[in-house]
Coordinates of C-alpha atoms and ligand atoms in Angstrom, one line a residue:
M91 CA -70.9 126.6 -82.0
S92 CA -70.6 122.8 -82.2
S93 CA -73.6 120.7 -81.4
E94 CA -73.9 117.0 -80.3
K95 CA -77.5 116.8 -81.7
I96 CA -78.0 114.6 -84.7
L97 CA -80.6 115.3 -87.4
I98 CA -82.3 112.3 -89.0
I99 CA -84.3 112.9 -92.2
G100 CA -86.9 110.2 -92.8
G101 CA -88.8 108.0 -90.4
G102 CA -88.9 104.7 -92.3
P103 CA -87.1 101.5 -91.2
A104 CA -83.6 103.0 -91.6
G105 CA -84.3 106.4 -90.0
L106 CA -86.2 104.7 -87.1
E107 CA -83.3 102.3 -86.4
A108 CA -80.8 105.2 -86.5
A109 CA -83.0 107.2 -84.0
R110 CA -83.3 104.2 -81.7
S111 CA -79.6 103.5 -81.8
I112 CA -78.6 107.1 -81.1
A113 CA -80.9 107.1 -78.1
D114 CA -79.6 103.7 -76.9
L115 CA -76.0 105.1 -77.1
G116 CA -77.0 108.1 -74.9
G117 CA -77.2 110.6 -77.8
D118 CA -79.6 113.3 -78.7
A119 CA -81.5 113.2 -82.1
V120 CA -84.2 115.1 -83.9
L121 CA -86.1 113.0 -86.5
V122 CA -87.9 114.9 -89.3
E123 CA -90.6 112.9 -91.2
K124 CA -92.7 114.5 -93.9
R125 CA -95.6 112.1 -93.5
E126 CA -98.1 112.2 -90.6
R127 CA -97.0 108.7 -89.6
L128 CA -93.7 106.9 -88.9
G129 CA -92.9 103.6 -90.6
G130 CA -91.8 104.6 -94.1
T131 CA -92.8 102.8 -97.2
P132 CA -93.9 99.5 -95.5
D133 CA -96.5 101.7 -93.7
S134 CA -97.5 104.0 -96.5
E135 CA -97.9 101.2 -98.9
G136 CA -99.6 98.9 -96.4
Y137 CA -97.3 95.9 -96.6
A138 CA -98.8 92.6 -95.2
K139 CA -96.2 90.1 -94.1
L140 CA -92.5 90.7 -94.3
T141 CA -89.8 88.5 -95.8
H142 CA -88.1 86.5 -94.7
H143 CA -89.4 86.1 -91.2
W144 CA -93.1 86.2 -92.3
L145 CA -93.8 88.7 -89.5
D146 CA -96.7 91.2 -89.7
A147 CA -95.3 94.5 -91.2
S148 CA -97.5 96.8 -89.1
E149 CA -96.5 95.0 -85.9
V150 CA -92.8 95.2 -86.6
L151 CA -92.8 98.8 -87.7
G152 CA -95.2 99.7 -84.9
K153 CA -92.8 98.3 -82.3
L154 CA -89.9 100.2 -83.8
A155 CA -91.8 103.5 -83.9
A156 CA -93.0 103.0 -80.3
A157 CA -89.4 102.4 -79.2
V158 CA -88.5 105.8 -80.7
T159 CA -91.5 107.8 -79.6
S160 CA -91.7 106.4 -76.1
G161 CA -88.1 106.6 -75.1
K162 CA -85.8 109.5 -74.3
G163 CA -83.3 111.1 -76.6
V164 CA -85.4 111.6 -79.8
D165 CA -87.5 114.6 -80.7
V166 CA -89.9 113.3 -83.5
K167 CA -91.3 115.9 -85.8
T168 CA -93.9 114.5 -88.3
K169 CA -95.4 116.5 -91.2
S170 CA -92.1 118.2 -91.3
E171 CA -89.4 118.9 -93.9
V172 CA -85.9 120.4 -94.0
K173 CA -85.9 123.6 -96.0
K174 CA -82.4 124.9 -95.7
I175 CA -79.0 123.8 -94.3
S176 CA -75.7 125.6 -93.9
G177 CA -72.5 125.1 -92.0
S178 CA -70.2 122.0 -91.8
A179 CA -69.5 118.9 -89.8
G180 CA -70.0 119.5 -86.1
S181 CA -72.0 122.7 -86.7
F182 CA -74.9 122.7 -89.1
K183 CA -77.6 125.3 -89.0
V184 CA -80.9 123.8 -90.2
E185 CA -84.2 125.4 -91.0
I186 CA -87.3 123.2 -91.0
D187 CA -91.0 123.5 -91.7
A188 CA -92.5 121.7 -88.7
S189 CA -96.2 121.2 -89.4
G190 CA -96.5 124.6 -91.0
K191 CA -94.3 126.4 -88.5
A192 CA -90.7 127.6 -89.3
E193 CA -88.1 126.3 -86.8
S194 CA -84.3 126.6 -86.6
L195 CA -82.0 123.9 -85.2
E196 CA -78.3 123.5 -84.5
V197 CA -77.0 120.0 -85.2
G198 CA -73.6 118.4 -85.4
A199 CA -74.3 115.6 -88.0
V200 CA -77.0 114.4 -90.3
V201 CA -78.4 111.0 -91.2
V202 CA -80.3 110.9 -94.5
A203 CA -82.9 108.1 -94.6
T204 CA -85.3 109.3 -97.2
G205 CA -85.8 106.0 -98.9
F206 CA -87.1 104.9 -102.3
Q207 CA -90.2 104.9 -104.5
H208 CA -91.5 102.2 -106.8
F209 CA -90.8 102.3 -110.4
D210 CA -93.7 103.8 -112.4
P211 CA -94.7 100.9 -114.8
G212 CA -96.1 103.5 -117.2
R213 CA -92.5 104.4 -118.1
A214 CA -91.5 100.8 -119.1
T215 CA -90.4 100.1 -122.6
Q216 CA -92.3 96.8 -122.5
Y217 CA -96.0 96.8 -123.4
Y218 CA -97.5 95.8 -120.1
N219 CA -100.4 98.2 -120.2
Y220 CA -100.5 99.0 -116.5
Y221 CA -102.5 102.2 -117.1
S222 CA -104.8 100.7 -119.8
F223 CA -105.9 97.3 -118.2
P224 CA -107.3 97.3 -114.7
D225 CA -106.2 93.7 -114.2
V226 CA -102.5 94.5 -114.7
I227 CA -101.4 95.6 -111.2
T228 CA -98.1 96.0 -109.3
L229 CA -96.6 94.3 -106.3
T230 CA -97.8 97.1 -104.0
D231 CA -101.4 96.9 -105.4
L232 CA -101.4 93.2 -104.6
E233 CA -99.8 93.6 -101.2
K234 CA -102.7 95.8 -100.1
M235 CA -105.2 93.2 -101.3
L236 CA -103.3 90.4 -99.5
K237 CA -103.4 92.5 -96.3
E238 CA -107.2 92.7 -96.5
N239 CA -107.4 89.0 -97.4
K240 CA -109.5 90.1 -100.4
V241 CA -107.7 89.5 -103.7
V242 CA -110.0 90.3 -106.7
R243 CA -109.7 91.4 -110.3
P244 CA -110.2 95.1 -110.2
S245 CA -112.1 95.0 -113.5
D246 CA -115.0 92.8 -112.3
G247 CA -114.4 92.0 -108.6
Q248 CA -114.1 88.2 -109.4
T249 CA -111.5 86.0 -107.6
P250 CA -108.6 85.4 -110.0
K251 CA -107.7 81.8 -110.6
K252 CA -104.7 82.2 -112.9
I253 CA -102.2 84.8 -111.8
A254 CA -98.8 85.7 -113.3
F255 CA -96.0 87.8 -111.9
I256 CA -93.6 89.5 -114.4
Q257 CA -90.2 90.1 -112.8
C258 CA -87.6 92.9 -113.3
V259 CA -90.1 95.6 -114.4
G260 CA -88.0 98.8 -114.4
S261 CA -84.9 97.0 -113.1
R262 CA -82.0 95.4 -115.0
D263 CA -83.2 97.3 -118.0
R264 CA -80.8 99.4 -120.0
Q265 CA -83.5 101.1 -122.1
V266 CA -85.2 102.4 -119.0
G267 CA -81.7 103.4 -117.6
N268 CA -82.0 101.3 -114.4
E269 CA -79.3 98.6 -115.0
Y270 CA -79.3 97.6 -111.3
C271 CA -81.2 94.7 -109.6
S272 CA -83.7 96.0 -107.1
K273 CA -82.8 93.2 -104.8
V274 CA -86.2 92.5 -103.0
C275 CA -88.7 91.9 -105.8
C276 CA -87.9 88.2 -106.4
G277 CA -88.4 87.5 -102.7
V278 CA -91.4 89.7 -102.4
A279 CA -93.1 88.1 -105.5
S280 CA -92.4 84.6 -104.2
K281 CA -93.8 85.6 -100.7
Q282 CA -96.9 87.0 -102.4
A283 CA -97.3 83.9 -104.5
V284 CA -97.3 81.8 -101.4
E285 CA -99.9 84.1 -99.8
L286 CA -102.0 83.8 -103.0
R287 CA -101.9 80.0 -102.8
E288 CA -103.0 80.2 -99.2
Q289 CA -105.8 82.7 -99.7
I290 CA -107.1 81.2 -103.0
S291 CA -106.5 77.5 -102.7
D292 CA -107.6 76.6 -106.2
S293 CA -105.4 79.3 -107.9
K294 CA -102.5 78.7 -110.3
V295 CA -99.6 81.1 -109.8
F296 CA -96.8 81.6 -112.3
I297 CA -93.6 83.7 -111.9
F298 CA -91.9 84.7 -115.2
Y299 CA -88.3 85.6 -114.5
I300 CA -85.0 86.3 -116.2
D301 CA -83.2 84.7 -113.2
M302 CA -84.4 84.4 -109.6
R303 CA -82.3 86.3 -107.1
M304 CA -82.7 85.2 -103.5
Y305 CA -80.3 86.2 -100.8
G306 CA -79.2 84.3 -97.7
Y307 CA -82.2 82.7 -95.8
W308 CA -84.7 84.0 -98.4
E309 CA -83.7 80.9 -100.5
P310 CA -84.9 78.1 -98.1
Q311 CA -87.5 80.2 -96.3
I312 CA -89.3 81.6 -99.3
Y313 CA -88.2 80.1 -102.7
W314 CA -88.1 76.5 -101.8
Q315 CA -91.3 76.7 -99.8
A316 CA -93.0 78.4 -102.7
Q317 CA -92.1 75.6 -105.1
E318 CA -92.2 72.5 -102.9
K319 CA -95.1 73.3 -100.5
Y320 CA -97.2 75.7 -102.5
N321 CA -96.6 74.5 -106.1
V322 CA -95.8 78.0 -107.5
N323 CA -94.7 77.6 -111.1
Y324 CA -91.5 79.4 -112.0
V325 CA -91.0 79.9 -115.7
K326 CA -87.7 81.3 -117.1
G327 CA -88.8 83.6 -119.8
V328 CA -89.0 87.1 -121.2
I329 CA -92.5 88.7 -121.5
S330 CA -92.7 91.2 -124.3
E331 CA -96.3 92.3 -124.1
V332 CA -99.6 91.9 -122.2
L333 CA -102.8 92.2 -124.3
Q334 CA -106.5 92.0 -123.6
K335 CA -108.2 88.8 -124.8
G336 CA -111.9 88.6 -124.0
N337 CA -112.1 89.2 -120.3
Q338 CA -108.6 87.7 -119.7
L339 CA -105.1 89.0 -120.3
L340 CA -102.9 87.4 -122.9
I341 CA -99.2 87.3 -122.1
R342 CA -96.8 87.0 -125.0
G343 CA -93.1 86.3 -124.8
E344 CA -90.4 83.7 -125.0
D345 CA -89.8 80.6 -122.9
T346 CA -86.0 80.9 -122.7
T347 CA -85.4 77.4 -121.3
M348 CA -87.1 75.9 -124.3
S349 CA -86.2 78.7 -126.7
R350 CA -89.7 79.0 -128.1
P351 CA -92.4 81.6 -128.3
M352 CA -95.0 81.5 -125.5
E353 CA -98.6 82.7 -125.2
V354 CA -100.7 82.2 -122.1
T355 CA -103.9 83.7 -120.8
M356 CA -104.2 84.9 -117.2
D357 CA -106.9 86.5 -114.9
L358 CA -104.5 88.8 -113.2
V359 CA -101.0 90.1 -114.0
V360 CA -98.7 91.5 -111.3
L361 CA -95.7 93.6 -112.3
S362 CA -92.7 93.3 -110.0
V363 CA -91.7 96.9 -110.1
G364 CA -88.3 97.8 -108.8
M365 CA -86.9 100.6 -106.6
E366 CA -85.9 104.1 -107.6
P367 CA -84.7 107.0 -105.3
S368 CA -87.7 108.8 -103.7
A369 CA -88.4 112.4 -104.6
G370 CA -87.3 113.2 -101.1
T371 CA -84.0 111.5 -101.6
R372 CA -83.3 113.5 -104.8
S373 CA -84.3 116.8 -103.2
V374 CA -82.6 116.3 -99.9
A375 CA -79.4 115.2 -101.7
Q376 CA -79.4 118.5 -103.7
L377 CA -80.2 120.5 -100.5
L378 CA -77.3 119.0 -98.6
G379 CA -74.9 119.0 -101.6
V380 CA -74.0 115.3 -101.3
Q381 CA -73.0 113.3 -104.4
Q382 CA -75.6 111.2 -106.1
N383 CA -74.9 108.3 -108.5
K384 CA -76.3 108.3 -112.0
Y385 CA -79.6 106.8 -110.9
G386 CA -80.1 109.6 -108.4
F387 CA -79.4 107.5 -105.2
I388 CA -77.0 109.1 -102.7
E389 CA -73.5 107.8 -103.4
A390 CA -72.2 105.9 -100.3
G391 CA -68.5 105.2 -99.7
G392 CA -67.3 108.2 -97.6
A393 CA -63.6 109.0 -97.2
T394 CA -62.5 105.3 -97.5
G395 CA -64.6 104.6 -100.6
I396 CA -66.1 101.5 -98.9
D397 CA -68.0 103.0 -96.0
P398 CA -71.6 101.9 -96.6
V399 CA -73.0 105.0 -94.7
G400 CA -70.4 107.7 -95.5
T401 CA -71.2 110.3 -98.2
S402 CA -69.2 112.9 -100.1
Q403 CA -69.7 115.4 -97.2
A404 CA -68.1 115.1 -93.7
G405 CA -70.8 114.9 -91.0
I406 CA -73.5 113.7 -93.4
F407 CA -74.4 110.0 -93.4
V408 CA -76.9 107.9 -95.5
A409 CA -78.8 104.8 -94.5
G410 CA -81.3 102.4 -96.2
A411 CA -82.8 102.7 -99.6
A412 CA -81.7 106.4 -100.0
S413 CA -78.3 105.0 -101.1
G414 CA -79.6 102.1 -103.4
P415 CA -81.9 99.1 -103.4
S416 CA -82.1 97.7 -99.9
D417 CA -84.1 95.1 -98.0
L418 CA -85.1 95.6 -94.4
D419 CA -82.0 93.8 -93.0
D420 CA -79.8 96.3 -95.0
S421 CA -81.9 99.2 -93.9
F422 CA -81.8 98.3 -90.2
A423 CA -78.0 97.5 -90.3
Q424 CA -77.2 100.8 -92.1
G425 CA -79.4 102.8 -89.8
G426 CA -77.5 101.4 -86.7
L427 CA -74.1 102.0 -88.4
A428 CA -75.0 105.5 -89.5
A429 CA -76.1 106.3 -85.9
A430 CA -72.8 105.1 -84.5
R431 CA -70.7 107.0 -87.1
A432 CA -72.8 110.2 -86.6
L433 CA -72.4 110.0 -82.9
A434 CA -68.7 109.3 -83.1
S435 CA -68.3 112.3 -85.4
V436 CA -70.0 114.8 -83.2
R437 CA -68.2 113.6 -80.1
R438 CA -64.9 113.9 -81.8
V439 CA -65.6 117.4 -83.0
I440 CA -66.7 118.4 -79.5
A441 CA -63.7 116.8 -77.8
Ligands
LIG21 C1 -93.6 95.8 -102.6 C2 -92.4 95.7 -101.7 C3 -92.5 94.9 -100.6 C4 -91.4 94.8 -99.8 N1 -91.4 93.9 -98.8 C5 -90.2 93.7 -98.1 C6 -90.1 92.6 -97.2 O1 -91.1 91.8 -97.0 N2 -88.9 92.5 -96.6 C7 -87.9 93.3 -96.8 O2 -86.8 93.0 -96.2 N3 -88.0 94.3 -97.6 C8 -89.1 94.6 -98.3 N4 -89.2 95.6 -99.1 C9 -88.1 96.6 -99.1 C10 -88.4 97.6 -98.0 O3 -89.6 98.3 -98.2 C11 -87.2 98.6 -97.9 O4 -86.0 97.9 -97.5 C12 -87.4 99.7 -96.7 O5 -88.6 100.3 -96.8 C13 -86.3 100.7 -96.9 O6 -86.4 101.5 -95.7 P1 -85.9 103.1 -95.7 O7 -86.2 103.6 -94.3 O8 -84.6 103.2 -96.3 O9 -86.9 103.8 -96.7 P2 -88.5 104.0 -96.8 O10 -89.2 102.9 -96.2 O11 -88.8 104.4 -98.2 O12 -88.7 105.3 -95.8 C14 -88.3 106.6 -96.1 C15 -89.0 107.6 -95.2 O13 -88.5 108.9 -95.5 C16 -89.5 109.8 -95.6 N5 -89.1 111.0 -96.4 C17 -88.8 111.0 -97.8 N6 -88.5 112.2 -98.1 C18 -88.5 113.0 -97.0 C19 -88.2 114.3 -96.8 N7 -87.8 115.2 -97.8 N8 -88.3 114.8 -95.5 C20 -88.7 114.0 -94.5 N9 -89.0 112.7 -94.7 C21 -88.9 112.2 -95.9 C22 -90.7 109.0 -96.2 O14 -91.9 109.6 -96.0 C23 -90.5 107.7 -95.5 O15 -91.2 107.7 -94.3 C24 -90.2 95.7 -100.0 C25 -90.2 96.5 -101.1 C26 -91.3 96.5 -102.0 C27 -91.2 97.4 -103.2
LIG22 S1 -84.8 91.1 -107.4 FE1 -85.4 89.7 -109.0 S2 -87.2 90.8 -110.0 FE2 -86.0 92.3 -108.7 S3 -84.7 93.3 -110.2 FE3 -83.5 91.6 -109.2 S4 -83.7 89.8 -110.5 FE4 -85.3 91.4 -111.1

C-alpha cells in the first residue's frame, strides 16, 4: 500500500530544514535521529558563532529544532535508528529501533541527512603530532574553547599568545585519498582567528594556507575583516611538520611566496580538519542500497545527473553533508529541495 509519509534520517541542519519544509507544505514526516538531541554536528561539537552571519549557533539551531518539534506534521524520534528497509518508491517498509523499542513504519519516500564527521588528524601523512602534543588541537577543539570564552593551552592552562592555523588537513590531499576541498575550513579558521583576536587582544594569529577559498559573502564579511580590522596574518606556505621545542611548538615548512624554508615557534597550533562522510552516512547508504562516491559520500545527481538531492534510487533523496562537503547555506537549501522532491514523489505515486 502506498504511503504519503516521508522518513527523514538525521536531525542536523539539513534534516531539520527538510522536516520543517515538509510540515509547511502540508506533508507528514517522521524524523529519526540517533542522538538524544536535535541540531546535528553544530550542536554535538558545540559550535560558537556561525559564518557568515556571526549568529550564535545554539540559538539558530535551537529555533529550527523548536519549529520542528512544536509544529504539526513531524513525528520526531530521538535516540533512534533505522535497522531495515524494503520496498520501493511510494511504499517502503521500515523497521526502526526507537529508544530501544522496535517499531515498523510505512513511508513513501526517504530523505537521508546523516551528515559528516571531521577528518581524524591521526591519519594524516604530515607530521602534525595531534595525538602526541596536547597543544596541537583541531578547529572543533578550539570552537569549544571559544564558546566558553576560555582559550588556553591544554598542556599548562596558560593563555596562548602566538597561534597558528594549518589549513587543508585531510583535504586536497592525494596521499590521504581526499582530493576534494572541504569548503568551510578556510572560512571557519578565519572566523576563529577573529574571535581569538577579540578574546586575547595581545595575541598574534597566523593562518598557513595553500590558497584561501572563500565563497560569496564569506569574502567581505570574514576574510577582509580578519586582515584589515583584526590583523590576522595570512602566510602562503606548506607546513611539513610540527615539533616540540621547549614548552613551545616548532612549525617547519616552506613559505611558498618567497620560495624559502620557514621555521617558527608557536604556543598553540590549530589543525583545520576537513569533512568526511559520517559513520551514519556510510551505514545508511549501504542499508538503502544507494550509490556512494569513492570517498563514501552519497552520490547525488538522480535521474538527470544534475539533481543535487536525487540519488541512484527512486524515492530516496539526500541533503546536506551526507552527499559531500557543505556549509549551512547548502545544507538548508538542499534540505528544503529534498522535502519538495520527496513530497512531489509521494503525491505523484498516490495520484
Ligand atoms: C569546525 C566546523 C565549524 C563549522 N562552522 C560552520 C559555520 O560557521 N557556518 C557554516 O555554514 N558551516 C559551518 N560548518 C559546516 C556545518 O557544520 C555543516 O554544513 C552542517 O553541519 C551540515 O549539516 P547536516 O545536517 O548535513 O549534517 P550534520 O550536522 O552532520 O547532522 C547529521 C545528523 O545526522 C545524525 N545521524 C547520523 N547518522 C545517523 C543515523 N544512522 N541515524 C540517525 N541519525 C543519524 C547525526 O547524529 C546528526 O544529528 C562547520 C564545520 C566545521 C567542521
Ligand atoms: S576550505 Fe580551505 S582549508 Fe578547507 S580544504 Fe578547502 S582550501 Fe583547504
